[in-house]
Coordinates of C-alpha atoms in Angstrom, one line a residue:
M1 CA 0.0 0.0 0.0
S2 CA 1.4 3.4 -1.0
V3 CA 1.1 6.5 1.1
G4 CA 0.3 9.7 -0.9
K5 CA 2.6 12.7 -1.0
Y6 CA 0.0 15.0 0.5
P7 CA -0.3 13.4 4.0
I8 CA 3.5 13.3 4.2
A9 CA 3.7 17.0 3.2
A10 CA 1.0 17.9 5.7
F11 CA 2.8 16.1 8.5
A12 CA 6.1 17.9 7.7
V13 CA 4.3 21.3 7.8
F14 CA 2.8 20.3 11.1
L15 CA 6.2 19.4 12.6
V16 CA 7.7 22.7 11.4
A17 CA 4.8 24.7 13.0
L18 CA 5.1 22.8 16.2
T19 CA 8.8 23.5 16.4
I20 CA 8.2 27.2 15.9
V21 CA 5.6 27.3 18.6
M22 CA 7.7 25.4 21.1
F23 CA 10.7 27.7 20.6
A24 CA 8.6 30.9 20.7
D25 CA 7.0 29.8 24.0
A26 CA 10.3 28.9 25.6
E27 CA 11.7 32.4 25.1
S28 CA 8.6 34.2 26.4
S29 CA 8.4 32.0 29.5
V30 CA 11.8 33.1 30.7
D31 CA 11.4 35.0 34.0
P32 CA 12.9 38.5 33.8
D33 CA 15.7 39.5 36.2
Y34 CA 14.0 42.9 36.7
T35 CA 10.7 44.6 35.7
G36 CA 10.1 48.3 35.6
V37 CA 9.2 51.4 33.7
V38 CA 11.6 52.7 31.1
S39 CA 12.6 56.4 31.0
D40 CA 15.3 58.8 29.7
I41 CA 16.2 57.0 26.5
S42 CA 19.2 58.2 24.6
E43 CA 20.8 56.7 21.5
S44 CA 24.5 55.7 21.6
T45 CA 26.7 54.7 18.6
N46 CA 25.8 51.0 19.1
G47 CA 22.5 50.9 20.9
Y48 CA 20.4 52.7 23.5
I49 CA 21.0 53.8 27.1
F50 CA 18.0 54.2 29.3
Y51 CA 16.8 54.0 32.9
I52 CA 14.4 51.4 34.2
T53 CA 12.7 52.1 37.5
T54 CA 11.8 49.0 39.5
Y55 CA 10.0 49.0 42.8
Q56 CA 13.3 49.2 44.6
E57 CA 15.7 51.2 42.5
K58 CA 16.5 53.1 39.3
M59 CA 19.0 51.3 37.1
R60 CA 21.0 52.5 34.1
C61 CA 20.7 50.0 31.2
Y62 CA 22.2 49.4 27.8
S63 CA 20.4 47.5 25.0
S64 CA 20.8 47.2 21.2
Q65 CA 17.0 47.4 21.0
C66 CA 15.1 50.7 21.5
P67 CA 12.5 50.5 24.2
V68 CA 9.3 52.4 24.3
D69 CA 9.5 55.4 26.6
H70 CA 7.3 54.8 29.7
G71 CA 6.8 51.2 28.7
Y72 CA 6.7 48.5 31.3
Y73 CA 9.4 45.9 30.6
G74 CA 10.9 42.7 31.8
I75 CA 14.6 42.4 31.2
T76 CA 17.3 39.9 31.7
G77 CA 21.1 40.4 31.5
S78 CA 24.0 41.2 33.7
F79 CA 25.7 44.2 35.3
S80 CA 29.1 45.6 34.2
S81 CA 32.1 44.7 36.3
D82 CA 31.8 47.9 38.3
G83 CA 28.0 47.6 38.6
S84 CA 27.3 51.0 37.0
I85 CA 25.2 49.7 34.0
F86 CA 23.0 46.7 33.3
F87 CA 23.6 45.1 29.9
V88 CA 20.3 43.9 28.6
K89 CA 20.3 40.4 27.0
T90 CA 16.5 40.1 26.5
M91 CA 13.8 42.8 26.8
R92 CA 10.1 42.1 26.6
L93 CA 7.3 44.7 26.8
L94 CA 4.9 43.6 29.5
E95 CA 1.2 44.4 29.7
G96 CA 0.6 46.8 32.6

């Protein structure tokens, strides 16, 4: 008994779609290191410097992506060696 080419093609499309959904959900489910409101955005030669105000502090941050002024974001990343700036690895606009 021969299997037609259409069921095989449909199954391949299904697998690709499932893979895309799985990876998209994995990135969005990462818990942010900090959440807060963005302000004072300025453009540098390689990205954007801004402040994010959390419920405890106001942090100076750097990102290659431009955030929305007064947007509420979740960010992950790490501080510089002297702790003066937070280098953003991922930044996601959260619904307030």
